[in-house]
């Protein structure tokens, strides 16, 4: 199983989709870093905004909105087409007769998750390291001069995972990197498991993930109007330093992830039971 | 088409359920209604584009699929690719038109059964402009996906096309600083108006338009922006003509070297 | 060690159409078995069933003591070529074979290069699979079947699309594999291949198998 997994990882990581997404995210992170350096050059440390809020995942980050909108597509591009590529190119029988159907699909799905996770996590970790080197980690600029009852001060305490924000910014950022990368990996696995039933066009692989996230977002817009606690918009879960979003909501993300995982396993198992014709 | 119908029903269930005394023109204008521009409403705009994006992905393969597997047999028999392509574009527009009509009709029909809804003057005119503008837009975006797929493959085509739509939606944020004043004074600056008018996504939003017909103008013209609905129709038609030229070029010049471009 | 494949009364229907009908065979190491039949007779489906790629509705397939799809999912040491099978279009021939070899991890780069040379291709060829001619693709497909020195070889139309020199090369390789002790199964329309190579010939028609010629020494 491990050899199969290693082989699939090497194939996925050498594909243009993976390389372009990885390099694209890295380039995006460095562009934002350069913009922030230019903007905050010479700023007094006591006025400096916390660098966590300036990164791609931060609500105040430059182009954060674009990242959230691109996210359903970015999650799919690195690895989710892998099974369909094997099928369309005709490589599938060559691999399956060496490893067996079950081993192929299981190791492939694990590789899809791992590759997507790495594709998101590594650029974000590099971004975090660069930002914490360039900017002071302990900056609290937006609290400077605030009294105890100011709204700025109050809003900070509404951040999810406030304990880590207050005590360890690295862990705080790593939590969001972990959530974003894991969710991307799970979405890629879901798209990949739907693709086992597709025969012809790669473009269709985008639709399941996009539909699920956008429909959830649509439902979420309505629930916001009704002031219902459950947040359906995925953007809330991958945005750090977001006020008005309770840490307890992440339990709903776990539930949604469990459902997606169950569906993915179901689709994959049903394909394993079929013949390779 | 099922997605169109499902989207219309879902919109009614989640947003218009429980609302009474609606008019038909308000229902139609809701499909293109945005109050002001900030990050939340930009996300709402993008979410509202969902059925159209799905249409462009699925029908973005309508002409491209002829290049997959059977391309050699099809094009070796085809003496005039241009007329074939124009015929396909016509069929694609027909699907876009029907798709948009389904959204409106299903929405109105389901509301007739669930809510109190009254027919209002201007409904037909408003529906006409919404359907024509939207169908021209989704046909143009499907043609773009087809053209890019013929050149680069379906995966790359969808990525580029979606990226363009996301960027166009995001660019609306450049007129955002104006909106607080607009909401107070109902006067928009020239700069903001131009930014909205040149953006294809901006041209889909009904309540950033005006109309010579008073019943329609009353429903849609919330901000005193002087931008007639027919101007957007002309804009979308121009977009479609450009995409037609692009795909004709792609079809004419694409060599049939490999059997299945999907193989990568 | 002598290996045996025992096919015992296998049948398969797909959408109410009988693909394989009560087939029983025994095949042993060091022999070449030919399968002939018209298009759509079930040769490829039989290969898929024996290899383990396809399940059967009834009967069993055993490789030595192991039942295929019960004890093991596929025949443990197998090399095969199938119709319409392909490779990754944007990788070179060597890279493609390296990826496939990585699944079991039994052979190294030198053995892969030797396998590619053996079928008459250049292992240092920088062209991607997309740019190969049909004959080159066929050679590479055969290279991936031979490279791990499998105990069982299943070759579907092995000399398809090959030039005269290539046909000669592949025939020699098949005979070498037989000498090595592999069980070789060939499906072919080429009467010359069947006549020159095989020890036993089976005819397939409408999913049923019958021996066409038991042993060459009978002639």
PDB file of N, CA and C in Angstrom, chain B residues 258 263-264, chain C residues 89-90 130:
ATOM      1  N   UNK B 258      -4.147  15.019 -32.379  1.00  0.00           N
ATOM      2  CA  UNK B 258      -4.323  13.899 -31.445  1.00  0.00           C
ATOM      3  C   UNK B 258      -5.800  13.522 -31.370  1.00  0.00           C
ATOM      4  N   UNK B 263      -6.939  13.597 -23.078  1.00  0.00           N
ATOM      5  CA  UNK B 263      -5.888  12.750 -22.533  1.00  0.00           C
ATOM      6  C   UNK B 263      -4.765  13.578 -21.942  1.00  0.00           C
ATOM      7  N   UNK B 264      -4.740  14.845 -22.318  1.00  0.00           N
ATOM      8  CA  UNK B 264      -3.759  15.717 -21.685  1.00  0.00           C
ATOM      9  C   UNK B 264      -2.477  15.835 -22.465  1.00  0.00           C
TER      10      UNK B 264
ATOM     11  N   UNK C  89       0.146  10.666 -21.107  1.00  0.00           N
ATOM     12  CA  UNK C  89       0.575  11.287 -22.372  1.00  0.00           C
ATOM     13  C   UNK C  89       1.732  12.251 -22.216  1.00  0.00           C
ATOM     14  N   UNK C  90       1.837  12.886 -21.056  1.00  0.00           N
ATOM     15  CA  UNK C  90       2.862  13.926 -20.942  1.00  0.00           C
ATOM     16  C   UNK C  90       4.156  13.439 -20.287  1.00  0.00           C
ATOM     17  N   UNK C 130       2.595  10.993 -25.872  1.00  0.00           N
ATOM     18  CA  UNK C 130       1.652  11.589 -26.805  1.00  0.00           C
ATOM     19  C   UNK C 130       2.220  11.594 -28.230  1.00  0.00           C
TER      20      UNK C 130
END
